[in-house]
Short mmCIF file of C-alpha atoms in Angstrom, two decimals:
data_model
loop_
_atom_site.label_atom_id
_atom_site.label_comp_id
_atom_site.label_asym_id
_atom_site.label_seq_id
_atom_site.Cartn_x
_atom_site.Cartn_y
_atom_site.Cartn_z
CA UNK A 1 113.23 41.95 100.89
CA UNK A 2 116.06 40.22 98.70
CA UNK A 3 118.76 42.35 97.27
CA UNK A 4 120.59 41.70 94.08
CA UNK A 5 123.45 42.82 92.36
CA UNK A 6 123.58 43.36 88.60
CA UNK A 7 126.66 44.01 86.02
CA UNK A 8 125.17 46.05 83.27
CA UNK A 9 126.71 47.26 79.92
CA UNK A 10 125.22 50.27 77.95
CA UNK A 11 125.63 52.57 74.94
CA UNK A 12 125.49 56.15 76.73
CA UNK A 13 124.67 57.92 73.31
CA UNK A 14 121.20 58.37 73.68
CA UNK A 15 121.01 58.79 77.50
CA UNK A 16 121.11 61.99 79.66
CA UNK A 17 123.45 59.68 81.98
CA UNK A 18 123.02 56.95 84.50
CA UNK A 19 121.11 58.94 86.93
CA UNK A 20 117.56 59.78 86.49
CA UNK A 21 116.89 63.47 85.66
CA UNK A 22 113.75 65.70 85.49
CA UNK A 23 114.12 65.64 81.70
CA UNK A 24 115.39 62.84 79.36
CA UNK A 25 116.25 59.33 79.41
CA UNK A 26 118.34 57.85 81.93
CA UNK A 27 119.74 54.30 82.45
CA UNK A 28 118.39 54.26 86.01
CA UNK A 29 114.89 55.17 84.92
CA UNK A 30 114.85 52.61 82.14
CA UNK A 31 115.90 49.90 84.35
CA UNK A 32 113.52 50.62 87.24
CA UNK A 33 110.57 50.73 84.37
CA UNK A 34 111.40 47.09 83.49
CA UNK A 35 111.85 45.82 86.94
CA UNK A 36 108.53 47.30 87.74
CA UNK A 37 107.01 45.28 85.38
CA UNK A 38 108.94 42.31 86.49
CA UNK A 39 107.70 43.07 89.92
CA UNK A 40 104.01 43.04 89.55
CA UNK A 41 103.79 46.67 88.77
CA UNK A 42 105.30 47.74 92.21
CA UNK A 43 108.24 50.21 91.90
CA UNK A 44 111.95 49.11 92.42
CA UNK A 45 114.71 51.59 93.33
CA UNK A 46 117.86 51.08 91.54
CA UNK A 47 121.28 52.39 92.78
CA UNK A 48 124.45 52.45 90.75
CA UNK A 49 128.23 52.48 91.36
CA UNK A 50 128.93 55.35 89.39
CA UNK A 51 126.97 58.38 88.10
CA UNK A 52 127.99 58.15 84.31
CA UNK A 53 127.37 61.45 82.55
CA UNK A 54 125.38 61.96 79.07
CA UNK A 55 127.34 60.19 76.22
CA UNK A 56 129.66 58.24 78.50
CA UNK A 57 129.13 54.34 78.08
CA UNK A 58 129.65 51.29 80.43
CA UNK A 59 130.93 47.75 80.13
CA UNK A 60 130.51 46.92 83.75
CA UNK A 61 128.47 49.40 85.72
CA UNK A 62 127.06 47.63 88.76
CA UNK A 63 123.81 48.50 90.31
CA UNK A 64 121.65 46.83 93.16
CA UNK A 65 118.13 46.74 93.94
CA UNK A 66 115.72 44.91 96.22
CA UNK A 67 112.88 42.50 95.49
CA UNK A 68 110.30 41.02 97.67
CA UNK A 69 110.96 37.18 96.82
CA UNK A 70 113.97 35.22 95.87
CA UNK A 71 114.11 34.97 92.18
CA UNK A 72 116.06 32.54 89.83
CA UNK A 73 119.34 34.53 89.00
CA UNK A 74 119.37 33.56 85.33
CA UNK A 75 115.67 34.01 84.78
CA UNK A 76 115.84 37.45 86.27
CA UNK A 77 119.06 38.56 84.32
CA UNK A 78 117.13 37.17 81.11
CA UNK A 79 114.10 39.20 81.87
CA UNK A 80 115.70 42.47 82.99
CA UNK A 81 117.93 42.16 79.61
CA UNK A 82 115.52 41.09 76.87
CA UNK A 83 112.80 43.64 78.43
CA UNK A 84 115.05 46.51 78.74
CA UNK A 85 115.80 48.72 75.77
CA UNK A 86 118.38 47.43 73.21
CA UNK A 87 120.99 49.98 74.30
CA UNK A 88 121.19 48.28 77.86
CA UNK A 89 122.54 44.70 78.49
CA UNK A 90 122.41 42.77 81.70
CA UNK A 91 125.65 40.67 81.95
CA UNK A 92 124.92 39.21 85.25
CA UNK A 93 122.80 38.84 88.28
CA UNK A 94 123.54 37.76 91.74
CA UNK A 95 121.80 37.90 95.11
CA UNK A 96 123.79 39.39 97.66
CA UNK A 97 123.41 40.59 101.22
CA UNK A 98 121.24 43.27 102.54
CA UNK A 99 124.36 45.39 103.34
CA UNK A 100 125.63 45.51 99.98
CA UNK A 101 125.42 48.83 98.39
CA UNK A 102 126.80 49.47 94.77
CA UNK A 103 127.51 53.09 95.56
CA UNK A 104 128.88 52.96 99.51
CA UNK A 105 130.64 49.84 99.53
CA UNK A 106 134.32 50.34 99.18
CA UNK A 107 135.34 49.71 95.58
CA UNK A 108 137.97 50.05 92.82
CA UNK A 109 136.46 51.64 89.48
CA UNK A 110 138.27 51.22 86.08
CA UNK A 111 137.61 53.71 83.19
CA UNK A 112 138.75 53.63 79.74
CA UNK A 113 138.96 56.59 77.53
CA UNK A 114 139.13 56.06 73.86
CA UNK A 115 140.73 58.96 71.58
CA UNK A 116 140.66 58.59 67.71
CA UNK A 117 143.64 60.35 66.61
CA UNK A 118 143.11 59.39 62.97
CA UNK A 119 142.60 62.16 60.02
CA UNK A 120 139.91 61.66 58.98
CA UNK A 121 138.18 59.88 61.86
CA UNK A 122 136.57 56.65 61.79
CA UNK A 123 132.85 57.45 61.32
CA UNK A 124 131.52 54.26 62.80
CA UNK A 125 132.92 55.51 66.10
CA UNK A 126 131.97 58.99 66.01
CA UNK A 127 129.81 58.33 69.28
CA UNK A 128 132.34 55.73 70.82
CA UNK A 129 135.65 57.56 70.79
CA UNK A 130 136.77 61.30 71.12
CA UNK A 131 138.06 62.53 68.00
CA UNK A 132 141.54 64.62 68.37
CA UNK A 133 142.97 65.51 64.93
CA UNK A 134 146.12 66.90 66.10
CA UNK A 135 149.52 65.38 66.43
CA UNK A 136 150.17 63.50 69.44
CA UNK A 137 153.52 62.17 71.09
CA UNK A 138 152.45 59.41 73.08
CA UNK A 139 155.74 59.25 74.94
CA UNK A 140 155.14 62.59 76.35
CA UNK A 141 151.87 61.24 77.59
CA UNK A 142 153.22 58.20 79.10
CA UNK A 143 155.88 60.22 80.94
CA UNK A 144 153.18 62.87 82.12
CA UNK A 145 150.46 60.33 83.30
CA UNK A 146 152.77 58.84 85.94
CA UNK A 147 152.44 62.07 88.05
CA UNK A 148 148.60 61.26 88.37
CA UNK A 149 149.38 57.94 90.24
CA UNK A 150 148.80 58.03 93.95
CA UNK A 151 146.91 59.87 96.42
CA UNK A 152 146.56 63.60 95.51
CA UNK A 153 144.03 66.49 95.96
CA UNK A 154 142.52 66.66 92.26
CA UNK A 155 140.69 69.91 92.82
CA UNK A 156 142.46 71.42 89.62
CA UNK A 157 140.89 68.39 87.37
CA UNK A 158 137.38 68.76 88.72
CA UNK A 159 134.65 70.90 87.47
CA UNK A 160 134.22 74.07 89.32
CA UNK A 161 131.55 74.57 91.84
CA UNK A 162 131.75 70.74 92.87
CA UNK A 163 129.81 70.41 95.95
CA UNK A 164 131.78 67.38 97.13
CA UNK A 165 134.10 68.90 100.00
CA UNK A 166 137.09 66.16 100.15
CA UNK A 167 138.95 66.16 96.76
CA UNK A 168 141.68 63.74 97.73
CA UNK A 169 141.40 60.79 95.93
CA UNK A 170 143.74 57.82 95.09
CA UNK A 171 144.65 56.63 91.53
CA UNK A 172 145.94 53.06 91.52
CA UNK A 173 146.68 52.69 87.72
CA UNK A 174 147.09 55.17 85.01
CA UNK A 175 148.24 54.31 81.65
CA UNK A 176 147.98 55.09 77.82
CA UNK A 177 148.68 52.87 74.86
CA UNK A 178 148.12 52.99 71.40
CA UNK A 179 145.62 50.31 69.76
CA UNK A 180 147.52 48.23 67.32
CA UNK A 181 144.56 47.52 65.12
CA UNK A 182 142.74 50.81 65.32
CA UNK A 183 145.56 53.22 65.94
CA UNK A 184 143.47 54.70 68.96
CA UNK A 185 144.69 56.08 72.18
CA UNK A 186 143.42 53.90 74.89
CA UNK A 187 143.73 55.47 78.38
CA UNK A 188 143.16 53.57 81.52
CA UNK A 189 142.43 54.87 84.83
CA UNK A 190 141.84 52.88 88.11
CA UNK A 191 141.02 54.15 91.50
CA UNK A 192 138.80 54.19 94.60
CA UNK A 193 136.76 56.83 93.32
CA UNK A 194 136.86 59.85 90.86
CA UNK A 195 135.70 63.54 91.07
CA UNK A 196 132.96 64.91 88.64
CA UNK A 197 134.64 65.18 85.09
CA UNK A 198 137.88 64.41 86.57
CA UNK A 199 138.73 61.78 83.82
CA UNK A 200 137.69 63.92 81.26
CA UNK A 201 139.75 66.99 82.56
CA UNK A 202 142.78 64.71 82.77
CA UNK A 203 142.53 63.45 79.69
CA UNK A 204 141.98 66.87 77.82
CA UNK A 205 145.39 67.99 79.84
CA UNK A 206 147.30 65.03 78.74
CA UNK A 207 146.21 65.26 74.97
CA UNK A 208 147.40 69.01 75.22
CA UNK A 209 150.64 67.59 76.63
CA UNK A 210 150.93 65.18 73.88
CA UNK A 211 150.38 67.88 71.43
CA UNK A 212 152.94 69.90 72.73
CA UNK A 213 151.08 72.81 73.82
CA UNK A 214 151.60 72.00 77.50
CA UNK A 215 154.71 70.80 79.13
CA UNK A 216 155.08 67.37 80.72
CA UNK A 217 155.34 68.77 84.42
CA UNK A 218 151.64 70.51 83.80
CA UNK A 219 149.98 67.59 85.54
CA UNK A 220 152.17 68.15 88.72
CA UNK A 221 151.49 71.93 88.45
CA UNK A 222 147.77 71.65 88.23
CA UNK A 223 147.74 69.11 91.07
CA UNK A 224 150.07 71.49 93.29
CA UNK A 225 147.88 74.57 92.49
CA UNK A 226 144.70 73.07 92.77
CA UNK A 227 143.79 75.35 89.91
CA UNK A 228 140.97 74.20 87.17
CA UNK A 229 142.45 77.20 84.80
CA UNK A 230 145.76 75.40 84.79
CA UNK A 231 144.34 72.30 83.11
CA UNK A 232 143.18 71.34 79.68
CA UNK A 233 139.63 71.34 78.27
CA UNK A 234 137.46 68.75 79.08
CA UNK A 235 137.59 65.75 76.77
CA UNK A 236 134.13 64.95 75.14
CA UNK A 237 132.07 62.17 77.27
CA UNK A 238 131.59 59.88 74.31
CA UNK A 239 135.26 58.44 74.69
CA UNK A 240 134.64 57.27 78.28
CA UNK A 241 133.95 54.02 79.39
CA UNK A 242 133.04 52.82 83.02
CA UNK A 243 134.94 49.15 82.39
CA UNK A 244 134.77 47.43 85.67
CA UNK A 245 133.85 48.02 89.45
CA UNK A 246 135.67 45.79 91.81
CA UNK A 247 134.41 45.85 95.42
CA UNK A 248 137.12 45.35 98.14
CA UNK A 249 135.36 42.10 99.89
CA UNK A 250 136.14 40.32 96.34
CA UNK A 251 139.60 41.92 95.93
CA UNK B 1 136.31 67.77 32.58
CA UNK B 2 138.44 66.41 35.06
CA UNK B 3 138.12 62.88 36.86
CA UNK B 4 138.53 62.66 40.53
CA UNK B 5 138.63 59.20 42.39
CA UNK B 6 137.89 59.32 46.05
CA UNK B 7 138.21 56.71 48.99
CA UNK B 8 135.60 57.28 51.58
CA UNK B 9 134.21 55.59 54.79
CA UNK B 10 130.77 55.80 56.22
CA UNK B 11 128.46 54.45 58.86
CA UNK B 12 125.74 52.50 56.94
CA UNK B 13 123.45 52.63 59.80
CA UNK B 14 121.22 55.43 58.73
CA UNK B 15 121.47 55.06 55.08
CA UNK B 16 119.12 53.25 52.64
CA UNK B 17 122.43 51.99 51.17
CA UNK B 18 125.04 53.43 48.70
CA UNK B 19 122.77 54.21 45.80
CA UNK B 20 120.20 56.74 45.51
CA UNK B 21 116.77 55.49 46.03
CA UNK B 22 113.28 57.21 45.57
CA UNK B 23 112.70 57.00 49.07
CA UNK B 24 115.32 57.58 52.06
CA UNK B 25 118.97 58.87 52.62
CA UNK B 26 121.68 57.35 50.53
CA UNK B 27 125.35 57.95 50.35
CA UNK B 28 125.44 58.78 46.74
CA UNK B 29 122.91 61.41 47.12
CA UNK B 30 124.72 62.73 50.22
CA UNK B 31 127.91 63.28 48.45
CA UNK B 32 126.38 64.62 45.14
CA UNK B 33 124.45 67.34 47.26
CA UNK B 34 127.75 68.30 48.75
CA UNK B 35 129.74 68.17 45.42
CA UNK B 36 126.89 70.39 44.02
CA UNK B 37 127.59 73.16 46.49
CA UNK B 38 131.72 72.67 45.91
CA UNK B 39 130.70 73.24 42.28
CA UNK B 40 128.96 76.35 42.03
CA UNK B 41 125.48 74.92 42.28
CA UNK B 42 126.13 72.57 39.26
CA UNK B 43 124.90 69.09 39.75
CA UNK B 44 127.75 66.31 40.17
CA UNK B 45 127.39 62.73 39.54
CA UNK B 46 128.79 60.27 41.71
CA UNK B 47 129.69 56.75 40.84
CA UNK B 48 130.44 54.01 43.40
CA UNK B 49 132.58 50.83 43.16
CA UNK B 50 130.00 48.59 45.16
CA UNK B 51 126.25 49.29 45.66
CA UNK B 52 126.48 48.51 49.73
CA UNK B 53 122.88 47.74 51.21
CA UNK B 54 121.06 49.37 53.84
CA UNK B 55 123.12 49.30 57.24
CA UNK B 56 126.10 48.00 55.35
CA UNK B 57 129.24 50.23 56.53
CA UNK B 58 132.42 50.83 54.32
CA UNK B 59 135.74 51.65 55.37
CA UNK B 60 137.41 51.92 51.70
CA UNK B 61 134.54 52.58 49.36
CA UNK B 62 135.81 53.95 46.10
CA UNK B 63 133.68 56.77 44.15
CA UNK B 64 134.64 58.84 41.23
CA UNK B 65 133.10 61.97 39.67
CA UNK B 66 134.10 64.91 37.46
CA UNK B 67 134.54 68.54 37.88
CA UNK B 68 134.97 71.40 35.28
CA UNK B 69 138.38 72.53 36.81
CA UNK B 70 141.54 71.04 38.25
CA UNK B 71 141.31 71.50 42.00
CA UNK B 72 143.73 71.18 44.96
CA UNK B 73 143.31 67.38 46.04
CA UNK B 74 143.65 68.13 49.68
CA UNK B 75 141.17 71.14 49.62
CA UNK B 76 138.82 69.16 47.76
CA UNK B 77 138.77 66.40 49.90
CA UNK B 78 138.87 68.33 52.96
CA UNK B 79 135.99 70.60 51.66
CA UNK B 80 134.08 67.09 50.81
CA UNK B 81 134.84 65.65 54.04
CA UNK B 82 133.92 68.57 56.43
CA UNK B 83 130.65 69.57 54.30
CA UNK B 84 129.19 66.03 54.24
CA UNK B 85 127.39 64.83 57.14
CA UNK B 86 129.10 63.25 59.92
CA UNK B 87 128.76 59.73 59.06
CA UNK B 88 130.51 60.13 55.88
CA UNK B 89 134.28 60.60 55.77
CA UNK B 90 136.65 61.53 52.86
CA UNK B 91 139.92 59.34 53.27
CA UNK B 92 141.43 60.72 50.08
CA UNK B 93 141.09 62.26 46.67
CA UNK B 94 143.27 62.09 43.65
CA UNK B 95 143.10 63.32 40.15
CA UNK B 96 142.41 60.17 37.77
CA UNK B 97 142.38 59.69 33.99
CA UNK B 98 139.27 60.29 32.16
CA UNK B 99 138.94 56.42 31.66
CA UNK B 100 138.87 55.47 35.42
CA UNK B 101 135.67 54.30 36.41
CA UNK B 102 135.12 52.99 39.94
CA UNK B 103 132.32 50.38 38.86
CA UNK B 104 133.56 49.04 35.63
CA UNK B 105 137.47 49.01 35.77
CA UNK B 106 138.60 45.77 36.85
CA UNK B 107 139.08 45.57 40.58
CA UNK B 108 139.25 43.41 43.63
CA UNK B 109 137.05 44.14 46.55
CA UNK B 110 137.47 43.08 50.46
CA UNK B 111 134.64 42.85 52.79
CA UNK B 112 134.75 41.87 56.31
CA UNK B 113 131.66 40.80 58.46
CA UNK B 114 131.80 40.90 62.06
CA UNK B 115 129.91 38.89 64.30
CA UNK B 116 129.35 39.32 67.99
CA UNK B 117 129.03 35.83 69.52
CA UNK B 118 128.83 37.18 73.17
CA UNK B 119 125.95 36.67 75.48
CA UNK B 120 124.58 39.32 76.20
CA UNK B 121 125.82 41.23 73.23
CA UNK B 122 128.05 44.18 73.19
CA UNK B 123 125.33 47.18 73.23
CA UNK B 124 128.06 49.55 71.60
CA UNK B 125 128.26 47.26 68.62
CA UNK B 126 124.48 46.76 68.11
CA UNK B 127 124.67 48.60 64.68
CA UNK B 128 128.35 47.34 64.24
CA UNK B 129 128.37 43.57 64.14
CA UNK B 130 125.41 40.95 63.69
CA UNK B 131 124.58 39.33 67.03
CA UNK B 132 124.68 35.63 66.95
CA UNK B 133 123.93 34.26 70.63
CA UNK B 134 124.41 30.59 69.73
CA UNK B 135 127.51 28.45 70.46
CA UNK B 136 130.01 28.30 67.26
CA UNK B 137 132.55 26.08 66.78
CA UNK B 138 135.16 28.11 64.54
CA UNK B 139 137.00 25.17 63.49
CA UNK B 140 134.28 23.86 61.48
CA UNK B 141 133.61 27.22 60.00
CA UNK B 142 137.38 27.37 59.04
CA UNK B 143 136.99 23.98 57.48
CA UNK B 144 134.00 24.48 55.31
CA UNK B 145 135.14 28.44 54.38
CA UNK B 146 137.77 26.94 52.33
CA UNK B 147 135.39 25.50 49.82
CA UNK B 148 134.21 29.04 48.62
CA UNK B 149 137.68 29.58 47.34
CA UNK B 150 138.32 29.90 43.62
CA UNK B 151 135.91 30.34 40.69
CA UNK B 152 132.48 28.76 41.20
CA UNK B 153 128.58 29.72 40.32
CA UNK B 154 127.32 31.24 43.31
CA UNK B 155 123.71 30.99 42.41
CA UNK B 156 122.71 29.18 45.56
CA UNK B 157 124.06 32.11 47.81
CA UNK B 158 122.56 35.07 45.85
CA UNK B 159 119.03 36.42 46.36
CA UNK B 160 116.27 34.59 44.21
CA UNK B 161 115.54 36.69 41.34
CA UNK B 162 118.38 38.56 40.85
CA UNK B 163 118.79 39.99 37.23
CA UNK B 164 122.36 39.39 36.74
CA UNK B 165 122.71 36.08 34.31
CA UNK B 166 126.30 35.11 35.09
CA UNK B 167 126.54 34.38 38.50
CA UNK B 168 130.32 32.74 38.16
CA UNK B 169 132.45 34.81 40.20
CA UNK B 170 136.01 34.28 41.88
CA UNK B 171 136.91 34.26 45.64
CA UNK B 172 140.54 34.86 46.00
CA UNK B 173 140.56 35.06 50.07
CA UNK B 174 138.03 33.57 52.50
CA UNK B 175 138.82 33.49 56.17
CA UNK B 176 137.43 33.62 59.60
CA UNK B 177 139.35 34.53 62.86
CA UNK B 178 138.41 35.08 66.55
CA UNK B 179 139.38 38.66 67.52
CA UNK B 180 141.53 38.25 70.67
CA UNK B 181 140.21 41.49 72.30
CA UNK B 182 136.59 41.46 71.46
CA UNK B 183 135.90 37.85 71.00
CA UNK B 184 133.77 38.58 67.81
CA UNK B 185 134.34 36.57 64.55
CA UNK B 186 135.70 38.38 61.80
CA UNK B 187 134.95 37.04 58.28
CA UNK B 188 137.31 38.26 55.47
CA UNK B 189 136.24 37.66 51.59
CA UNK B 190 138.14 39.11 48.76
CA UNK B 191 137.16 38.66 45.07
CA UNK B 192 136.45 40.41 41.68
CA UNK B 193 133.12 40.69 42.41
CA UNK B 194 130.23 39.55 44.63
CA UNK B 195 126.44 38.94 43.71
CA UNK B 196 123.69 40.60 45.40
CA UNK B 197 123.44 39.49 49.22
CA UNK B 198 126.17 36.69 48.40
CA UNK B 199 128.31 37.48 51.42
CA UNK B 200 125.58 37.92 53.89
CA UNK B 201 124.17 34.52 52.51
CA UNK B 202 127.71 32.64 52.87
CA UNK B 203 128.03 34.21 56.34
CA UNK B 204 124.49 32.99 57.36
CA UNK B 205 125.32 29.36 55.94
CA UNK B 206 128.82 29.29 57.76
CA UNK B 207 127.38 30.26 61.05
CA UNK B 208 124.81 27.49 60.66
CA UNK B 209 127.73 24.94 60.03
CA UNK B 210 129.68 26.54 63.11
CA UNK B 211 126.38 26.11 65.08
CA UNK B 212 126.45 22.12 64.15
CA UNK B 213 122.98 22.63 62.39
CA UNK B 214 124.56 22.21 58.62
CA UNK B 215 127.30 19.65 57.97
CA UNK B 216 130.53 21.11 56.91
CA UNK B 217 129.98 19.93 53.15
CA UNK B 218 126.87 22.04 53.03
CA UNK B 219 128.88 24.88 51.33
CA UNK B 220 130.02 22.31 48.47
CA UNK B 221 126.56 21.13 48.20
CA UNK B 222 124.98 24.86 47.79
CA UNK B 223 127.47 25.52 45.19
CA UNK B 224 126.89 22.48 43.31
CA UNK B 225 123.10 22.22 43.43
CA UNK B 226 122.93 26.32 42.75
CA UNK B 227 119.68 26.16 45.36
CA UNK B 228 119.55 29.08 47.70
CA UNK B 229 117.14 26.88 49.72
CA UNK B 230 120.07 24.50 50.74
CA UNK B 231 122.16 27.80 52.15
CA UNK B 232 121.39 29.40 55.43
CA UNK B 233 119.49 32.57 56.26
CA UNK B 234 120.75 35.77 54.95
CA UNK B 235 122.85 37.57 57.93
CA UNK B 236 121.78 41.11 58.96
CA UNK B 237 123.64 44.02 56.99
CA UNK B 238 124.59 45.56 60.06
CA UNK B 239 128.00 43.35 60.29
CA UNK B 240 129.17 43.93 56.84
CA UNK B 241 131.93 46.34 56.01
CA UNK B 242 133.38 47.01 52.43
CA UNK B 243 136.86 47.43 53.70
CA UNK B 244 139.04 47.99 50.48
CA UNK B 245 138.89 48.00 46.61
CA UNK B 246 142.16 47.47 44.67
CA UNK B 247 142.13 48.33 40.86
CA UNK B 248 144.18 45.80 38.85
CA UNK B 249 146.34 48.44 37.36
CA UNK B 250 147.09 49.19 40.89
CA UNK B 251 147.90 45.50 41.81
#
């Protein structure tokens, strides 16, 4: 078997998420359907770097899969791109060694989270940014967001009942800026891994801090207490983008 | 009766256009349905500055309508905004004099046209930009676009069979730039009025010039010959935005 790594982008609006579910349309299933066609009807299993949730978008999701023969990379990319639904695009494909695994190889992920703080909102962006119609002091968020940097136990920022045991993760980059053109807030987070709903919970908390309904010290408080009840609400998935996955070998 | 002017934005994807049609969902009809509810069930007629086509978006469409009583402007805006479908937003409402007419009062309109020249395209923008997957030399377009400025007979750039007799229009601004962040082409056109499909035909022609399949002199040739057959194809409506309408009194 020959292993291929692909970088894909997708509009998460009409998907139940990346991962195959018993009900609903998933990115994984759509890619597997197309690859089966390109593989003489034989099933192909797709593995993704991150399991994006329903409504979450990707500019740089990474997947891998195996095919029985060597293919021309650009022809394979073109076939997978044009034969997949129009809300999935295939940016690049390259052959990789058999021990490459999109999910288990060490990597750094970067996510962006877009918040439309305009009143009224931009209707063109209603599926592509989370609307927050309250006043926001960006400087307060910029001060608070620094507390997320580094290695922490993020129990307080993950969904209750998550089965993962080790909730220690490292955030290597955390920032927020105001996009000059749109006036939207753009949050950027990079790290070696994120817990279920972690980014959406961090953003929900940071927005409450920016709105003055939680103190700047709240991030520290949630981290120390490891208590989800101290954090803000979960921000909607439609603002979240998996921007880039960089594997350690290529860092 | 009291006349109100409203500035609205909408996502044109799921509309047959601004204007009411015998079949399909129009912006005008949706606004009229909401205004009827806000007007104790009495019908209200909405007039728009521009008849945007199916799939065409607006950030600054202007409409006017009459109500029997004076209303608080912000309450009226809030009611019309929140009770209209989520792909229409109401940016502002103000009371105007009885002789204001969104369409017939002299005004300047500004349109933007977004072209995704990336390969592959951005799936998040598939309804919000026209994808042009061929090489484009922006400098050639910048040279050719100047020929559109000023007063011309735009017969060669309108749809064949248009019932409007006078096809002389004035373009006061015409430019193209590359958006640094997205890499998209952004065309901007301002003028006192545009013919049916004029902007989409101008953009289709300019893209062919940028791609080297028509000479830079082609704009001049189409204007002089007044022949639609000399122009390029009609660019898809999904890249077009009605950006702003400015009335002469306020210029």
